mmCIF file of C-alpha atoms and ligand atoms in Angstrom:
data_model
loop_
_atom_site.group_PDB
_atom_site.id
_atom_site.type_symbol
_atom_site.label_atom_id
_atom_site.label_comp_id
_atom_site.label_asym_id
_atom_site.label_seq_id
_atom_site.Cartn_x
_atom_site.Cartn_y
_atom_site.Cartn_z
ATOM 1 C CA MET A 1 91.712 81.771 104.113
ATOM 2 C CA THR A 2 94.397 80.586 106.672
ATOM 3 C CA THR A 3 94.988 82.363 109.962
ATOM 4 C CA LEU A 4 98.390 82.718 110.603
ATOM 5 C CA GLU A 5 100.139 82.941 113.851
ATOM 6 C CA PRO A 6 102.643 85.815 114.705
ATOM 7 C CA ASP A 7 106.074 84.421 114.094
ATOM 8 C CA PRO A 8 108.289 85.877 117.033
ATOM 9 C CA ALA A 9 111.295 84.534 115.115
ATOM 10 C CA TRP A 10 110.697 86.591 112.208
ATOM 11 C CA SER A 11 113.948 88.537 112.481
ATOM 12 C CA ASP A 12 117.032 88.827 110.160
ATOM 13 C CA THR A 13 120.818 88.103 110.560
ATOM 14 C CA ARG A 14 121.203 90.951 112.959
ATOM 15 C CA GLY A 15 117.666 90.370 114.974
ATOM 16 C CA ARG A 16 115.759 93.093 113.211
ATOM 17 C CA ALA A 17 112.302 92.318 112.905
ATOM 18 C CA LEU A 18 109.992 93.200 110.003
ATOM 19 C CA ARG A 19 107.778 96.049 111.410
ATOM 20 C CA ASP A 20 107.298 98.506 108.404
ATOM 21 C CA LEU A 21 106.139 97.760 104.987
ATOM 22 C CA ARG A 22 106.252 100.645 102.266
ATOM 23 C CA ILE A 23 104.031 99.753 99.189
ATOM 24 C CA SER A 24 104.568 101.500 96.076
ATOM 25 C CA ILE A 25 101.246 101.405 93.972
ATOM 26 C CA THR A 26 102.365 103.000 90.903
ATOM 27 C CA ASP A 27 105.573 103.774 89.017
ATOM 28 C CA ARG A 28 104.150 106.889 87.375
ATOM 29 C CA CYS A 29 104.514 110.625 88.725
ATOM 30 C CA ASN A 30 103.227 113.835 87.341
ATOM 31 C CA PHE A 31 106.306 115.704 88.684
ATOM 32 C CA ARG A 32 109.840 115.142 87.307
ATOM 33 C CA CYS A 33 111.835 116.237 90.176
ATOM 34 C CA VAL A 34 115.251 116.755 89.075
ATOM 35 C CA TYR A 35 116.736 114.201 91.694
ATOM 36 C CA CYS A 36 114.319 111.542 91.301
ATOM 37 C CA MET A 37 112.910 111.354 87.503
ATOM 38 C CA PRO A 38 114.771 113.532 85.787
ATOM 39 C CA LYS A 39 113.366 114.388 82.165
ATOM 40 C CA GLU A 40 116.257 112.989 80.070
ATOM 41 C CA ILE A 41 115.503 109.633 81.507
ATOM 42 C CA PHE A 42 111.739 109.826 82.530
ATOM 43 C CA GLY A 43 110.836 111.645 79.249
ATOM 44 C CA GLN A 44 108.042 111.373 76.601
ATOM 45 C CA ASP A 45 109.484 107.915 75.329
ATOM 46 C CA PHE A 46 109.508 106.415 78.690
ATOM 47 C CA VAL A 47 107.666 103.214 79.329
ATOM 48 C CA PHE A 48 106.018 102.952 82.528
ATOM 49 C CA ARG A 49 104.458 99.233 83.535
ATOM 50 C CA ASP A 50 101.211 98.518 82.219
ATOM 51 C CA ARG A 51 98.105 98.418 84.578
ATOM 52 C CA SER A 52 98.035 94.515 84.631
ATOM 53 C CA GLU A 53 101.909 94.417 85.715
ATOM 54 C CA LEU A 54 100.950 96.293 88.986
ATOM 55 C CA LEU A 55 99.824 94.444 91.840
ATOM 56 C CA SER A 56 96.194 94.996 92.330
ATOM 57 C CA PHE A 57 94.558 96.315 95.365
ATOM 58 C CA GLU A 58 93.267 92.664 96.106
ATOM 59 C CA GLU A 59 97.094 91.494 95.724
ATOM 60 C CA ILE A 60 98.347 94.087 98.205
ATOM 61 C CA GLU A 61 95.502 93.680 100.844
ATOM 62 C CA ARG A 62 96.406 89.933 100.578
ATOM 63 C CA LEU A 63 100.170 90.509 101.194
ATOM 64 C CA ALA A 64 99.633 93.321 103.690
ATOM 65 C CA ARG A 65 97.113 90.779 105.655
ATOM 66 C CA ILE A 66 99.688 87.965 105.582
ATOM 67 C CA VAL A 67 102.635 90.458 106.871
ATOM 68 C CA VAL A 68 100.345 92.116 109.288
ATOM 69 C CA ALA A 69 99.571 88.837 110.827
ATOM 70 C CA ARG A 70 103.230 88.282 111.376
ATOM 71 C CA GLY A 71 104.200 91.327 113.044
ATOM 72 C CA VAL A 72 104.112 94.392 110.711
ATOM 73 C CA THR A 73 102.463 97.241 112.341
ATOM 74 C CA LYS A 74 102.988 99.834 110.079
ATOM 75 C CA LEU A 75 102.152 100.347 106.377
ATOM 76 C CA ARG A 76 103.141 103.151 104.067
ATOM 77 C CA ILE A 77 101.753 103.679 100.723
ATOM 78 C CA THR A 78 103.981 105.519 97.926
ATOM 79 C CA GLY A 79 104.872 105.551 94.571
ATOM 80 C CA GLY A 80 105.741 107.300 91.940
ATOM 81 C CA GLU A 81 102.857 109.577 93.123
ATOM 82 C CA PRO A 82 100.518 107.290 95.055
ATOM 83 C CA LEU A 83 97.607 109.778 94.475
ATOM 84 C CA LEU A 84 97.548 109.204 90.765
ATOM 85 C CA ARG A 85 96.531 105.602 90.960
ATOM 86 C CA ARG A 86 92.609 105.433 90.453
ATOM 87 C CA GLY A 87 90.716 104.325 93.414
ATOM 88 C CA VAL A 88 93.245 104.771 95.970
ATOM 89 C CA GLU A 89 90.765 105.135 98.753
ATOM 90 C CA ASP A 90 89.291 101.771 98.030
ATOM 91 C CA LEU A 91 92.841 100.524 98.816
ATOM 92 C CA ILE A 92 93.288 102.589 101.849
ATOM 93 C CA SER A 93 89.848 101.326 103.341
ATOM 94 C CA ARG A 94 90.960 97.591 102.841
ATOM 95 C CA LEU A 95 94.273 98.218 104.557
ATOM 96 C CA ALA A 96 92.430 100.182 107.322
ATOM 97 C CA ALA A 97 90.387 96.951 108.174
ATOM 98 C CA LEU A 98 93.385 94.836 108.776
ATOM 99 C CA ARG A 99 93.892 93.946 112.401
ATOM 100 C CA THR A 100 97.394 93.018 114.072
ATOM 101 C CA PRO A 101 97.228 89.723 115.883
ATOM 102 C CA GLU A 102 96.517 92.056 119.242
ATOM 103 C CA GLY A 103 93.505 93.183 117.422
ATOM 104 C CA GLU A 104 94.929 96.683 116.779
ATOM 105 C CA PRO A 105 94.696 98.741 113.405
ATOM 106 C CA VAL A 106 97.643 99.249 111.660
ATOM 107 C CA ASP A 107 99.331 102.476 111.331
ATOM 108 C CA LEU A 108 98.538 103.717 107.934
ATOM 109 C CA ALA A 109 100.393 106.288 106.237
ATOM 110 C CA MET A 110 101.075 107.833 102.773
ATOM 111 C CA THR A 111 103.809 109.915 101.282
ATOM 112 C CA THR A 112 102.654 112.289 98.428
ATOM 113 C CA ASN A 113 103.943 115.253 96.380
ATOM 114 C CA GLY A 114 100.754 116.865 97.613
ATOM 115 C CA SER A 115 99.783 117.924 94.173
ATOM 116 C CA ALA A 116 96.198 116.191 94.390
ATOM 117 C CA LEU A 117 96.038 116.247 98.113
ATOM 118 C CA ALA A 118 93.979 119.091 98.512
ATOM 119 C CA VAL A 119 90.938 117.518 96.728
ATOM 120 C CA LYS A 120 91.512 113.905 98.080
ATOM 121 C CA ALA A 121 92.352 114.788 101.916
ATOM 122 C CA ALA A 122 88.929 114.213 103.386
ATOM 123 C CA ALA A 123 88.191 111.145 101.287
ATOM 124 C CA LEU A 124 91.388 109.576 102.355
ATOM 125 C CA LYS A 125 90.723 110.316 106.120
ATOM 126 C CA GLU A 126 87.271 108.948 105.685
ATOM 127 C CA ALA A 127 88.707 105.570 104.216
ATOM 128 C CA GLY A 128 90.907 105.476 107.050
ATOM 129 C CA LEU A 129 94.240 106.739 106.188
ATOM 130 C CA ASN A 130 95.821 108.111 109.546
ATOM 131 C CA ARG A 131 98.826 110.188 108.368
ATOM 132 C CA VAL A 132 100.197 111.988 105.653
ATOM 133 C CA THR A 133 103.729 112.892 104.546
ATOM 134 C CA VAL A 134 104.252 115.674 101.831
ATOM 135 C CA SER A 135 107.554 116.192 100.088
ATOM 136 C CA LEU A 136 108.536 120.061 99.814
ATOM 137 C CA ASP A 137 111.975 120.932 98.877
ATOM 138 C CA SER A 138 111.459 124.644 98.468
ATOM 139 C CA LEU A 139 109.148 127.525 99.758
ATOM 140 C CA ARG A 140 110.259 129.790 96.700
ATOM 141 C CA GLU A 141 108.152 129.383 93.665
ATOM 142 C CA GLU A 142 110.728 129.661 90.757
ATOM 143 C CA ARG A 143 112.954 127.238 92.804
ATOM 144 C CA PHE A 144 109.991 124.764 93.709
ATOM 145 C CA LYS A 145 108.914 124.760 89.773
ATOM 146 C CA ALA A 146 112.554 124.209 88.911
ATOM 147 C CA ILE A 147 112.830 121.071 90.895
ATOM 148 C CA ASN A 148 109.713 119.331 90.018
ATOM 149 C CA ASP A 149 110.469 120.353 86.671
ATOM 150 C CA VAL A 150 106.695 120.600 85.469
ATOM 151 C CA ASN A 151 106.056 124.036 86.741
ATOM 152 C CA PHE A 152 103.847 123.065 89.563
ATOM 153 C CA PRO A 153 103.239 125.894 91.728
ATOM 154 C CA VAL A 154 104.335 125.601 95.307
ATOM 155 C CA ALA A 155 101.111 127.739 96.888
ATOM 156 C CA ARG A 156 99.174 124.444 95.568
ATOM 157 C CA VAL A 157 101.230 121.998 97.641
ATOM 158 C CA LEU A 158 101.030 124.512 100.940
ATOM 159 C CA THR A 159 97.182 124.558 100.614
ATOM 160 C CA ALA A 160 97.118 120.949 100.287
ATOM 161 C CA ILE A 161 99.252 120.696 103.603
ATOM 162 C CA ASP A 162 96.728 122.707 105.444
ATOM 163 C CA ALA A 163 93.863 120.794 103.969
ATOM 164 C CA ALA A 164 95.486 117.448 105.130
ATOM 165 C CA GLU A 165 95.632 118.886 108.475
ATOM 166 C CA ARG A 166 92.174 120.075 108.736
ATOM 167 C CA ALA A 167 90.792 116.655 107.154
ATOM 168 C CA GLY A 168 92.446 114.974 110.459
ATOM 169 C CA LEU A 169 95.685 113.516 108.760
ATOM 170 C CA GLY A 170 97.893 115.442 110.862
ATOM 171 C CA PRO A 171 100.641 116.106 112.299
ATOM 172 C CA VAL A 172 101.445 116.328 108.693
ATOM 173 C CA LYS A 173 105.102 115.706 108.093
ATOM 174 C CA ILE A 174 107.080 117.825 105.172
ATOM 175 C CA ASN A 175 109.956 116.013 103.830
ATOM 176 C CA THR A 176 112.746 118.138 102.504
ATOM 177 C CA VAL A 177 115.622 116.626 100.767
ATOM 178 C CA LEU A 178 118.506 119.077 100.978
ATOM 179 C CA LYS A 179 121.017 119.581 98.269
ATOM 180 C CA ARG A 180 124.154 121.925 98.518
ATOM 181 C CA GLY A 181 123.711 124.591 96.210
ATOM 182 C CA VAL A 182 120.336 123.718 95.343
ATOM 183 C CA ASN A 183 118.328 124.536 98.625
ATOM 184 C CA ASP A 184 120.349 124.727 101.429
ATOM 185 C CA ASP A 185 120.187 128.583 101.748
ATOM 186 C CA GLU A 186 116.502 127.908 102.443
ATOM 187 C CA ILE A 187 117.020 125.855 105.945
ATOM 188 C CA LEU A 188 115.913 128.653 108.311
ATOM 189 C CA GLU A 189 113.305 129.939 105.787
ATOM 190 C CA LEU A 190 111.626 126.614 105.921
ATOM 191 C CA ALA A 191 112.181 126.136 109.697
ATOM 192 C CA GLU A 192 110.658 129.702 110.265
ATOM 193 C CA HIS A 193 107.496 128.852 107.875
ATOM 194 C CA PHE A 194 106.575 125.752 109.700
ATOM 195 C CA ARG A 195 107.270 126.674 113.378
ATOM 196 C CA GLY A 196 104.438 127.090 115.390
ATOM 197 C CA THR A 197 101.990 125.422 112.615
ATOM 198 C CA GLY A 198 101.972 121.831 114.295
ATOM 199 C CA HIS A 199 103.429 120.391 111.051
ATOM 200 C CA ILE A 200 106.625 118.616 111.547
ATOM 201 C CA LEU A 201 109.575 119.448 109.056
ATOM 202 C CA ARG A 202 111.924 116.907 108.551
ATOM 203 C CA PHE A 203 115.275 117.403 106.554
ATOM 204 C CA ILE A 204 116.434 114.614 104.688
ATOM 205 C CA GLU A 205 120.169 114.057 103.464
ATOM 206 C CA PHE A 206 120.260 113.537 99.574
ATOM 207 C CA MET A 207 120.966 109.921 99.010
ATOM 208 C CA ASP A 208 122.718 107.965 96.403
ATOM 209 C CA VAL A 209 119.687 105.718 95.312
ATOM 210 C CA GLY A 210 119.249 104.751 91.952
ATOM 211 C CA ALA A 211 121.612 105.355 89.208
ATOM 212 C CA THR A 212 119.959 108.500 87.203
ATOM 213 C CA ASN A 213 120.370 111.137 89.995
ATOM 214 C CA GLY A 214 124.063 111.878 89.382
ATOM 215 C CA TRP A 215 124.845 111.622 93.436
ATOM 216 C CA LYS A 216 127.757 113.423 94.862
ATOM 217 C CA LEU A 217 128.768 113.195 98.461
ATOM 218 C CA ASP A 218 129.834 117.053 98.296
ATOM 219 C CA GLU A 219 125.901 117.682 97.512
ATOM 220 C CA VAL A 220 124.923 116.210 100.836
ATOM 221 C CA VAL A 221 124.044 118.690 103.526
ATOM 222 C CA PRO A 222 124.914 116.853 106.974
ATOM 223 C CA SER A 223 122.073 116.898 109.685
ATOM 224 C CA ALA A 224 124.205 117.974 112.178
ATOM 225 C CA GLU A 225 124.832 121.279 110.005
ATOM 226 C CA VAL A 226 120.881 121.729 109.662
ATOM 227 C CA VAL A 227 120.479 121.558 113.719
ATOM 228 C CA GLU A 228 123.386 123.938 114.390
ATOM 229 C CA ARG A 229 121.862 126.322 111.732
ATOM 230 C CA ILE A 230 118.260 126.465 112.961
ATOM 231 C CA SER A 231 119.399 126.374 116.564
ATOM 232 C CA ALA A 232 121.720 129.376 116.257
ATOM 233 C CA ARG A 233 118.620 131.341 115.618
ATOM 234 C CA TYR A 234 115.903 129.065 117.251
ATOM 235 C CA PRO A 235 117.352 126.932 120.079
ATOM 236 C CA LEU A 236 116.673 123.367 119.680
ATOM 237 C CA GLU A 237 116.758 120.373 122.279
ATOM 238 C CA PRO A 238 117.014 116.630 121.219
ATOM 239 C CA MET A 239 113.741 114.504 121.893
ATOM 240 C CA ALA A 240 113.749 110.766 122.647
ATOM 241 C CA ALA A 241 112.534 108.739 119.650
ATOM 242 C CA ALA A 242 109.027 107.958 119.661
ATOM 243 C CA GLN A 243 109.340 104.501 118.817
ATOM 244 C CA PRO A 244 112.173 102.171 118.116
ATOM 245 C CA GLY A 245 113.373 102.044 114.364
ATOM 246 C CA GLU A 246 112.320 105.740 113.812
ATOM 247 C CA THR A 247 114.577 107.074 111.260
ATOM 248 C CA ALA A 248 114.199 110.735 112.034
ATOM 249 C CA LYS A 249 116.105 112.223 115.083
ATOM 250 C CA ARG A 250 113.792 114.680 116.810
ATOM 251 C CA TRP A 251 114.563 118.063 117.901
ATOM 252 C CA ARG A 252 112.071 120.357 119.718
ATOM 253 C CA TYR A 253 112.159 124.471 119.643
ATOM 254 C CA VAL A 254 113.111 125.431 123.399
ATOM 255 C CA ASP A 255 110.484 127.796 122.979
ATOM 256 C CA GLY A 256 107.786 125.383 122.723
ATOM 257 C CA SER A 257 106.694 126.160 119.050
ATOM 258 C CA GLY A 258 107.071 122.521 117.592
ATOM 259 C CA GLU A 259 109.734 120.106 116.552
ATOM 260 C CA ILE A 260 111.749 119.270 113.584
ATOM 261 C CA GLY A 261 113.292 115.990 112.520
ATOM 262 C CA VAL A 262 116.407 115.282 110.454
ATOM 263 C CA ILE A 263 117.089 112.033 108.534
ATOM 264 C CA SER A 264 120.826 111.060 108.387
ATOM 265 C CA SER A 265 120.696 108.360 105.880
ATOM 266 C CA VAL A 266 124.107 109.259 104.686
ATOM 267 C CA THR A 267 126.323 110.936 108.016
ATOM 268 C CA GLY A 268 124.571 108.685 110.421
ATOM 269 C CA ALA A 269 123.582 105.182 109.202
ATOM 270 C CA PHE A 270 120.603 103.698 111.002
ATOM 271 C CA CYS A 271 120.703 100.174 109.643
ATOM 272 C CA GLY A 272 120.956 98.786 113.065
ATOM 273 C CA SER A 273 117.250 99.333 113.621
ATOM 274 C CA CYS A 274 116.240 99.186 110.207
ATOM 275 C CA THR A 275 112.837 97.166 110.272
ATOM 276 C CA ARG A 276 111.456 98.180 107.089
ATOM 277 C CA ALA A 277 110.802 96.365 103.714
ATOM 278 C CA ARG A 278 109.672 97.778 100.319
ATOM 279 C CA VAL A 279 107.463 96.335 97.642
ATOM 280 C CA SER A 280 107.434 97.983 94.268
ATOM 281 C CA ALA A 281 104.074 98.519 92.105
ATOM 282 C CA GLU A 282 104.651 95.156 90.364
ATOM 283 C CA GLY A 283 105.047 93.347 93.789
ATOM 284 C CA GLN A 284 109.265 92.952 93.806
ATOM 285 C CA LEU A 285 110.014 92.910 97.379
ATOM 286 C CA TYR A 286 113.346 94.612 98.533
ATOM 287 C CA THR A 287 114.851 94.406 101.938
ATOM 288 C CA CYS A 288 117.040 97.479 101.539
ATOM 289 C CA LEU A 289 116.481 101.176 99.797
ATOM 290 C CA PHE A 290 119.639 100.219 98.062
ATOM 291 C CA ALA A 291 119.022 96.669 97.074
ATOM 292 C CA ALA A 292 119.850 95.297 93.709
ATOM 293 C CA GLU A 293 117.584 92.313 93.514
ATOM 294 C CA GLY A 294 114.027 91.674 94.581
ATOM 295 C CA THR A 295 111.862 88.776 95.485
ATOM 296 C CA ASP A 296 109.053 88.313 93.106
ATOM 297 C CA LEU A 297 105.566 88.223 94.878
ATOM 298 C CA ARG A 298 103.669 88.876 92.522
ATOM 299 C CA ALA A 299 104.468 85.783 90.729
ATOM 300 C CA MET A 300 103.730 83.835 93.934
ATOM 301 C CA LEU A 301 100.502 85.785 94.477
ATOM 302 C CA ARG A 302 99.510 84.886 90.856
ATOM 303 C CA SER A 303 100.501 81.322 91.259
ATOM 304 C CA GLY A 304 97.881 79.871 93.398
ATOM 305 C CA ALA A 305 100.065 79.590 96.369
ATOM 306 C CA ASP A 306 98.312 79.936 99.660
ATOM 307 C CA ASP A 307 98.904 82.265 102.621
ATOM 308 C CA GLU A 308 101.207 79.869 104.444
ATOM 309 C CA TYR A 309 103.419 79.458 101.320
ATOM 310 C CA ILE A 310 103.782 83.131 100.862
ATOM 311 C CA ALA A 311 104.656 83.710 104.692
ATOM 312 C CA SER A 312 107.402 81.138 104.509
ATOM 313 C CA ALA A 313 108.952 82.565 101.552
ATOM 314 C CA LEU A 314 108.751 85.798 103.261
ATOM 315 C CA THR A 315 110.367 84.352 106.525
ATOM 316 C CA ALA A 316 113.041 82.888 103.990
ATOM 317 C CA VAL A 317 113.993 86.127 102.714
ATOM 318 C CA TRP A 318 113.800 88.060 105.807
ATOM 319 C CA SER A 319 115.859 85.610 107.803
ATOM 320 C CA ALA A 320 118.567 85.973 105.357
ATOM 321 C CA ARG A 321 118.846 89.673 105.267
ATOM 322 C CA ASP A 322 122.042 91.228 106.167
ATOM 323 C CA ASP A 323 121.555 94.569 104.451
ATOM 324 C CA ASN A 324 123.674 97.561 105.803
ATOM 325 C CA TYR A 325 124.205 99.504 102.842
ATOM 326 C CA SER A 326 124.489 102.958 104.645
ATOM 327 C CA GLU A 327 127.204 101.578 107.114
ATOM 328 C CA ILE A 328 129.269 100.577 104.139
ATOM 329 C CA ARG A 329 128.554 103.100 101.788
ATOM 330 C CA ALA A 330 132.127 104.975 102.350
ATOM 331 C CA ALA A 331 134.027 101.518 101.850
ATOM 332 C CA LEU A 332 132.197 100.860 98.454
ATOM 333 C CA ALA A 333 133.712 101.957 95.039
ATOM 334 C CA PRO A 334 131.406 104.194 93.590
ATOM 335 C CA GLY A 335 129.049 102.823 90.916
ATOM 336 C CA ASN A 336 129.742 99.428 91.965
ATOM 337 C CA ARG A 337 126.362 98.334 92.211
ATOM 338 C CA ARG A 338 122.944 98.472 90.205
ATOM 339 C CA ARG A 339 120.411 100.040 92.381
ATOM 340 C CA ILE A 340 116.875 100.542 91.782
ATOM 341 C CA GLU A 341 115.340 103.882 91.176
ATOM 342 C CA MET A 342 113.438 105.907 94.105
ATOM 343 C CA SER A 343 110.573 106.740 91.799
ATOM 344 C CA TYR A 344 110.030 102.695 91.498
ATOM 345 C CA ILE A 345 110.693 101.978 95.208
ATOM 346 C CA GLY A 346 108.893 104.874 96.645
ATOM 347 C CA GLY A 347 111.474 106.004 99.331
HETATM 348 N N1 SAM B 401 106.078 111.098 95.019
HETATM 349 C C1 SAM B 401 106.081 110.851 96.406
HETATM 350 C C2 SAM B 401 106.587 112.181 97.116
HETATM 351 O O1 SAM B 401 107.472 112.699 96.322
HETATM 352 O O2 SAM B 401 106.392 112.335 98.066
HETATM 353 C C3 SAM B 401 106.369 109.529 96.777
HETATM 354 C C4 SAM B 401 107.372 108.989 96.292
HETATM 355 S S1 SAM B 401 108.927 110.038 96.570
HETATM 356 C C5 SAM B 401 110.227 108.757 95.602
HETATM 357 C C6 SAM B 401 109.262 109.513 98.361
HETATM 358 C C7 SAM B 401 110.332 110.403 98.696
HETATM 359 O O3 SAM B 401 111.711 110.120 98.037
HETATM 360 C C8 SAM B 401 110.118 112.056 98.616
HETATM 361 O O4 SAM B 401 110.119 112.726 99.773
HETATM 362 C C9 SAM B 401 111.435 112.363 97.681
HETATM 363 O O5 SAM B 401 111.815 113.813 98.151
HETATM 364 C C10 SAM B 401 112.312 111.334 98.240
HETATM 365 N N2 SAM B 401 113.496 111.340 97.547
HETATM 366 C C11 SAM B 401 113.451 110.794 95.951
HETATM 367 N N3 SAM B 401 115.001 110.932 95.524
HETATM 368 C C12 SAM B 401 115.684 111.011 96.766
HETATM 369 C C13 SAM B 401 116.993 110.899 97.068
HETATM 370 N N4 SAM B 401 118.137 110.832 95.978
HETATM 371 N N5 SAM B 401 117.535 111.310 98.176
HETATM 372 C C14 SAM B 401 116.933 111.523 99.337
HETATM 373 N N6 SAM B 401 115.198 111.327 99.377
HETATM 374 C C15 SAM B 401 114.823 111.094 97.984
HETATM 375 FE FE1 SF4 B 402 107.676 112.036 91.520
HETATM 376 FE FE2 SF4 B 402 108.211 112.002 94.417
HETATM 377 FE FE3 SF4 B 402 109.850 111.389 92.877
HETATM 378 FE FE4 SF4 B 402 109.337 113.852 92.668
HETATM 379 S S1 SF4 B 402 109.936 112.565 94.189
HETATM 380 S S2 SF4 B 402 109.405 112.892 91.009
HETATM 381 S S3 SF4 B 402 107.172 113.675 93.376
HETATM 382 S S4 SF4 B 402 108.195 110.187 93.024
HETATM 383 FE FE1 SF4 B 403 117.842 99.817 106.115
HETATM 384 FE FE2 SF4 B 403 119.278 99.564 103.626
HETATM 385 FE FE3 SF4 B 403 118.712 101.985 104.663
HETATM 386 FE FE4 SF4 B 403 120.370 100.557 105.941
HETATM 387 S S1 SF4 B 403 120.697 100.913 103.884
HETATM 388 S S2 SF4 B 403 118.873 101.837 106.788
HETATM 389 S S3 SF4 B 403 119.524 98.619 105.882
HETATM 390 S S4 SF4 B 403 117.088 100.553 103.974
#
């Protein structure tokens, strides 16, 4: 295998480097969250990708090795539901063995709905996973079941969060997507629940990804409102970003009982510092969450192309990148673009 030199010129048209790769490893999910995989579309008849269409672990490892040699330092495994992919621990151990040109391991994280995490947390840690983010939109049993739309009990996700922390996958981040009139009355309840636990609760503005979730701007709960509502009860103060390109704005409780984050994808675009690319389960590369077109990496990986060839193709795609969807969202006519679904690209 060729040794690749890190490429300092690997930046896009706005000078943004590629640092963070999100890899979806399955398009399947055992939940049918109403805003992500609504049953009307992802029902019994929906045809998911065949196993042979998905990148194999060898292919993912190779791709990851190529980008890590070029400056990527963070890998996040997502889906669909990543824990549904058989042998996921094997993939984690392959990725955990990668080293940056400086000889450092990569920061290896996973986003999961938590449904299978309680049983898998220890094995994932053992395999080399560093951190986990668990999605949780409500603490109220009936509401949680209505959102996941498969009757999955919230207690099992809460147990999984604690199991992940105990297994050493913490601090566990909890991602809550807020939707006006659906769960915005739980902001304080959620904050209270996770205050003082060491877990980091993050509120995400509901985004207009995909074409199936019926997004409307008035359903977005602005992050400023979230901070204001929590701070009125438990005073918060802003924290500096831990790393450049961080999507969440961090706030800590003045009384020392931990921190929260807010991800203002709608009201506070962070395209200027977006160093992230995404690979779908079947190997399409997307340079923006709102991209309409991808680049077929699987075809390259399966064509006999060597690492140098794939790296130059990636350089060509990344250096032409000018994505800034969130900055221009307001100026775009609604529905003017075909967009890929969140369950396909992985968030
Ligand atoms: N199944 C895993 C999970 O739920 O964590 C990983 C994939 S899921 C697509 C990744 C994240 O995207 C979840 O936290 C989910 O809440 C979030 N998400 C899905 N649709 C969204 C939307 N329209 N706006 C904001 N976040 C969304
Ligand atoms: Fe599945 Fe995650 Fe989408 Fe919910 S948000 S349907 S858990 S992929
Ligand atoms: Fe990055 Fe695209 Fe989101 Fe902007 S809209 S922050 S470019 S993923």
